[in-house]
XYZ file of C-alpha atoms in Angstrom:
379
model
C 0.265 -0.171 0.000
C 1.641 3.458 -0.653
C 0.339 6.667 -0.325
C 0.923 9.520 -2.958
C 1.643 13.046 -3.165
C 1.560 15.765 -5.826
C 2.809 19.000 -5.028
C -0.267 20.753 -6.897
C -3.339 18.650 -6.020
C -4.623 20.904 -3.290
C -4.618 23.900 -5.968
C -6.412 21.615 -8.745
C -9.494 20.473 -6.188
C -9.618 24.136 -5.266
C -9.740 24.981 -8.772
C -12.350 21.801 -9.162
C -15.079 23.031 -6.458
C -14.685 25.959 -7.525
C -16.421 25.287 -10.923
C -14.021 27.132 -13.528
C -14.348 30.151 -10.557
C -11.300 32.230 -9.900
C -9.490 31.357 -6.417
C -7.829 34.726 -5.826
C -11.158 36.635 -6.345
C -12.769 34.457 -3.805
C -13.550 35.841 -0.041
C -14.321 35.071 3.288
C -17.128 35.070 4.844
C -19.517 33.323 8.261
C -16.233 34.062 9.567
C -16.281 33.651 13.072
C -15.840 37.285 15.701
C -12.349 37.107 16.212
C -8.941 39.998 16.593
C -5.910 39.628 15.553
C -4.688 38.952 19.535
C -7.395 36.046 19.786
C -5.892 32.369 19.951
C -9.262 31.519 19.305
C -10.024 28.814 16.676
C -12.142 29.799 13.420
C -14.181 28.517 11.373
C -14.625 30.381 7.480
C -16.379 29.623 4.203
C -14.851 30.209 0.393
C -17.568 31.976 -1.474
C -16.701 30.126 -5.099
C -18.009 31.467 -8.210
C -22.285 30.620 -8.811
C -21.809 27.175 -9.637
C -19.265 25.733 -7.413
C -19.841 24.798 -3.771
C -18.825 27.343 -0.534
C -15.491 25.351 0.950
C -15.245 24.989 4.772
C -12.031 26.129 5.641
C -11.170 25.480 9.562
C -8.716 28.094 11.481
C -7.720 29.826 7.520
C -6.910 25.842 6.796
C -8.466 24.089 3.936
C -8.603 20.494 4.991
C -7.090 17.737 3.136
C -8.795 14.098 3.612
C -6.982 11.934 5.622
C -7.068 9.001 2.496
C -6.416 11.724 -0.090
C -3.873 9.296 -2.532
C -4.199 5.852 -0.610
C -4.538 2.524 -3.384
C -4.251 -0.622 -3.401
C -1.407 -1.116 -5.421
C 1.307 0.663 -6.711
C 0.322 0.685 -10.767
C -2.308 3.261 -9.826
C -2.532 6.651 -12.794
C -1.848 9.928 -12.329
C -4.158 11.280 -15.010
C -7.119 9.790 -12.960
C -6.484 11.607 -10.043
C -7.868 15.124 -10.731
C -10.931 13.019 -12.630
C -11.726 11.205 -9.971
C -12.381 14.272 -7.746
C -14.233 16.152 -10.418
C -16.728 13.547 -11.560
C -17.620 12.604 -8.330
C -18.728 16.637 -7.915
C -20.448 16.846 -10.536
C -21.961 13.487 -9.199
C -23.074 15.174 -5.904
C -24.696 18.364 -6.530
C -27.439 16.013 -8.140
C -27.916 15.423 -4.308
C -25.953 17.905 -2.595
C -27.014 21.147 -4.620
C -24.236 24.289 -4.139
C -26.814 26.549 -2.566
C -27.954 24.364 0.188
C -24.705 22.784 1.215
C -20.736 23.804 1.946
C -18.075 21.414 1.069
C -15.404 19.131 3.130
C -13.067 17.062 2.216
C -13.516 13.480 3.674
C -12.765 14.138 7.192
C -14.770 10.785 8.566
C -12.831 7.592 6.723
C -9.576 7.133 8.700
C -6.510 6.044 6.996
C -5.894 2.745 8.417
C -9.106 2.436 7.960
C -9.450 2.782 4.382
C -5.567 0.778 4.141
C -7.497 -2.512 5.048
C -9.948 -2.211 2.879
C -8.119 -1.877 -0.205
C -6.491 -4.810 0.974
C -7.379 -8.290 0.568
C -9.892 -10.197 2.228
C -7.924 -12.080 4.481
C -8.117 -14.220 7.876
C -6.017 -11.713 9.168
C -7.827 -9.152 7.553
C -11.574 -9.801 7.069
C -12.498 -6.016 6.377
C -10.672 -6.156 2.534
C -12.740 -5.700 -0.309
C -10.988 -7.261 -2.490
C -11.385 -10.959 -3.078
C -8.450 -13.509 -2.073
C -5.624 -13.726 -4.489
C -6.284 -17.144 -5.308
C -3.396 -19.166 -6.815
C -1.635 -18.965 -10.782
C -4.239 -20.659 -12.421
C -7.059 -18.801 -11.085
C -5.830 -15.577 -10.292
C -8.238 -13.215 -8.809
C -7.145 -8.855 -9.259
C -7.826 -6.073 -7.226
C -10.965 -5.264 -8.367
C -11.406 -1.770 -6.343
C -7.998 0.988 -6.226
C -9.169 3.746 -4.766
C -11.827 5.231 -3.004
C -12.040 9.510 -2.222
C -14.411 11.022 0.119
C -16.426 14.186 -0.227
C -18.310 15.405 2.576
C -21.550 18.076 2.530
C -22.346 19.772 5.828
C -25.724 22.519 6.282
C -25.738 25.669 8.388
C -23.237 28.180 8.206
C -18.875 28.157 8.708
C -19.731 28.803 13.353
C -22.255 26.702 13.437
C -23.287 23.029 11.205
C -23.366 19.754 10.820
C -22.678 16.717 8.530
C -26.107 16.532 5.934
C -24.849 14.239 3.278
C -21.691 12.095 2.075
C -20.204 11.293 -1.266
C -18.115 8.203 -1.692
C -15.995 7.993 -4.968
C -14.726 3.925 -6.090
C -12.178 3.605 -8.375
C -12.386 0.348 -10.229
C -9.258 -0.743 -12.058
C -10.510 -2.005 -16.307
C -6.769 -3.049 -15.656
C -4.693 -4.934 -12.155
C -1.262 -6.200 -13.248
C 0.551 -8.902 -11.539
C 3.141 -10.998 -10.774
C 3.312 -14.322 -10.518
C 6.508 -15.245 -9.359
C 8.388 -12.300 -7.042
C 10.809 -10.508 -9.653
C 9.007 -12.763 -12.229
C 8.283 -10.845 -15.619
C 4.189 -8.481 -15.090
C 0.728 -9.504 -16.206
C -1.885 -7.723 -16.651
C -5.139 -8.699 -16.728
C -8.095 -6.667 -18.336
C -11.837 -6.350 -15.943
C -14.654 -6.348 -18.051
C -17.238 -2.793 -17.607
C -19.382 -5.336 -16.412
C -17.812 -6.910 -14.119
C -16.799 -3.321 -12.623
C -20.388 -2.353 -12.084
C -21.273 -5.597 -10.289
C -17.983 -5.720 -7.795
C -18.652 -2.032 -7.688
C -21.975 -2.149 -6.401
C -21.487 -5.193 -4.272
C -18.114 -3.082 -2.300
C -20.502 -0.131 -2.287
C -23.336 -2.014 -0.370
C -20.819 -2.802 1.837
C -19.391 -0.145 2.675
C -22.960 2.082 3.306
C -23.694 -1.256 5.500
C -20.244 -0.085 7.620
C -20.730 2.880 7.613
C -24.092 3.284 8.834
C -22.620 1.552 12.334
C -21.254 4.769 12.799
C -23.820 7.567 14.927
C -22.732 10.489 12.544
C -23.123 8.618 9.429
C -26.845 6.618 10.458
C -29.324 9.105 9.075
C -27.333 10.366 5.831
C -28.132 10.550 2.539
C -24.889 8.514 1.577
C -24.212 8.595 -2.913
C -20.764 6.070 -4.047
C -20.445 6.725 -7.777
C -17.733 4.310 -9.392
C -15.510 5.140 -11.254
C -13.121 3.171 -14.135
C -9.518 3.992 -13.983
C -7.614 3.432 -17.605
C -4.465 1.933 -17.845
C -1.168 2.801 -16.108
C -0.110 4.259 -19.593
C -3.202 4.961 -20.927
C -2.329 9.733 -21.601
C -6.263 9.963 -20.833
C -7.926 9.884 -17.426
C -10.713 7.160 -16.480
C -14.368 7.989 -15.812
C -17.697 7.609 -14.353
C -20.194 4.537 -15.277
C -22.840 4.461 -12.509
C -23.727 6.046 -9.430
C -26.607 5.905 -6.960
C -27.753 7.588 -3.380
C -28.570 5.362 -0.658
C -31.093 7.583 1.395
C -31.374 8.518 4.933
C -30.966 5.224 7.401
C -30.498 3.034 4.002
C -28.079 0.841 3.826
C -27.823 0.193 0.333
C -28.741 1.579 -2.874
C -31.392 -0.020 -4.667
C -31.444 2.754 -7.876
C -28.217 3.250 -9.807
C -28.036 5.387 -12.431
C -25.819 5.149 -15.565
C -23.031 7.593 -16.785
C -21.928 7.900 -20.171
C -18.912 10.172 -20.070
C -15.746 9.621 -22.877
C -12.143 11.700 -22.595
C -10.282 11.420 -25.828
C -7.157 13.010 -26.733
C -6.138 14.642 -29.841
C -4.678 13.559 -32.516
C -6.130 10.126 -32.386
C -3.895 7.751 -31.957
C -3.284 4.539 -34.069
C -6.996 3.441 -35.628
C -8.829 5.353 -32.771
C -11.846 7.046 -34.487
C -12.513 10.368 -33.609
C -15.587 10.358 -30.783
C -16.942 13.767 -32.453
C -15.223 14.272 -36.237
C -16.564 17.474 -36.475
C -14.646 18.634 -33.255
C -11.054 16.392 -34.763
C -11.475 18.642 -37.786
C -11.799 21.971 -36.039
C -9.166 20.807 -33.810
C -6.920 19.907 -37.012
C -7.809 23.289 -38.569
C -6.212 24.946 -35.489
C -3.331 23.286 -34.828
C -2.943 23.532 -38.384
C -2.872 27.318 -38.379
C -1.111 28.394 -35.459
C 2.120 26.040 -36.741
C 2.089 27.456 -39.744
C 2.969 30.834 -37.925
C 5.918 29.834 -35.729
C 8.729 26.807 -37.614
C 9.461 25.980 -33.830
C 6.464 24.911 -32.223
C 7.299 21.238 -30.857
C 3.263 20.231 -30.225
C -0.687 20.423 -30.492
C -2.444 18.375 -28.416
C -5.777 18.169 -26.914
C -7.461 16.238 -24.439
C -11.476 16.359 -25.076
C -14.275 14.972 -22.597
C -17.713 13.991 -23.643
C -20.827 13.854 -21.353
C -23.941 12.307 -23.110
C -22.404 13.250 -26.601
C -21.736 16.372 -25.605
C -18.575 18.360 -25.273
C -17.918 19.602 -21.631
C -14.133 20.203 -21.545
C -11.615 21.119 -24.091
C -8.136 21.237 -22.634
C -5.138 22.257 -25.632
C -1.570 21.999 -24.739
C 0.557 24.186 -27.070
C 4.650 23.198 -26.690
C 6.963 26.388 -27.622
C 10.692 27.019 -28.154
C 10.838 30.585 -28.040
C 11.082 32.613 -24.986
C 11.171 35.830 -26.313
C 8.668 38.571 -25.061
C 7.786 39.895 -27.897
C 7.295 36.172 -29.793
C 5.295 34.812 -26.860
C 2.319 38.112 -27.289
C 2.319 37.599 -30.443
C 1.723 33.602 -30.596
C -0.426 34.241 -28.318
C -3.031 36.680 -29.940
C -2.681 34.514 -32.473
C -4.295 31.364 -31.079
C -6.564 33.558 -29.681
C -7.605 34.528 -32.607
C -7.701 30.965 -34.759
C -9.408 29.957 -31.189
C -12.362 31.962 -31.804
C -11.950 30.961 -35.243
C -11.841 27.355 -35.443
C -12.576 26.324 -32.039
C -16.002 25.326 -30.514
C -18.248 28.123 -28.764
C -20.439 26.501 -26.782
C -17.747 24.472 -24.617
C -15.075 25.232 -21.895
C -11.718 25.562 -23.909
C -7.980 25.873 -22.466
C -5.658 25.935 -24.144
C -1.884 26.400 -22.859
C 1.365 27.884 -24.256
C 4.337 26.770 -22.593
C 7.775 25.623 -22.912
C 9.238 22.222 -21.500
C 8.960 23.818 -18.161
C 7.003 26.535 -17.739
C 3.846 28.146 -18.875
C 4.387 30.811 -20.920
C 0.508 32.241 -21.616
C -3.409 30.947 -20.788
C -5.831 31.734 -23.371
C -8.848 30.349 -21.612
C -12.776 30.924 -21.597
C -14.291 28.889 -18.503
C -17.604 28.362 -19.508
C -19.488 27.882 -22.595
C -20.829 31.059 -22.592
C -17.984 33.101 -21.628
C -15.782 35.195 -23.503
C -12.003 34.271 -23.494
C -9.536 35.292 -20.754
C -5.931 36.238 -21.908
C -2.906 35.870 -19.140
C 0.782 36.087 -20.496
C 3.255 35.116 -17.559
C 5.699 37.446 -16.694
C 3.636 39.707 -18.907
C 2.404 43.377 -17.997
């Protein structure tokens, strides 16, 4: 079992929670009354965008979940991390409206508890949710790779109570294993049907365990099932189902399916574009900016679809120039060509940078917003 820490994890979570809001323009609200000389601890909330959650701070500090980064194996794909968090936030909005609830990263599941849950079930670990390994001929894979928790509070910063909880269960689509120590690595594909059946079974077992805690006995608990990609995938996985155990219920009886797809452009190998028009628009955009400067190393895009609709397009442009006027001029071109070729009804983020640093950002945060431009180190 290994716990991974990412340098920019906290910043990524805060951007996700803000619903693409700008946190530097946030304000603190609902602060407990205190003076600069007071030693009394206070709670605050950050107000983000109109579509995002208000986030609870304790004594001015963002509360990180103690189970963040825990995984069952060492075969984790880092591109999944933000998708697991982002997707669960979107699922949670169906049950816990940002208008009525305050967000806090999960604080009720302990690291030791989740470590046992992610491990294999055995005589020494009867609470393990993954099956015993089996033998060389009948190997049982790790189905469950990761659990994340998100809490939703009612009330104010100074006086609140837990109103609900969401959990994301990250299910492996591929499990990597060795038949002998230091031997060759094998891999076993896990079908979506198996992910679904195992995930639903584990979800109800987890809910049953949580209901034994007094604090969690009478709250709605939403669980999303996330399909992780292979460890060498360039795109993150996605949620494929979710459900909610209502107050006092120890299981989810109604599961809803989610249709999400993520794709990298240009497509790799024989992969077909999810939407041929989006692929064509990106190729036109790419060609137009590559003709401007001879020293552009690469242009790629990651597109996310939900129910066939484009919900986010992130474009990365790698350059080999550093001059201030070069960057200024090129950024203006990117803005012009983005307006000409790219979709105007989806959020778009275009990062321009060298291998070592981001030089400029061109982005529209919502489908109906205007592009904003920021050149790093500029005036």
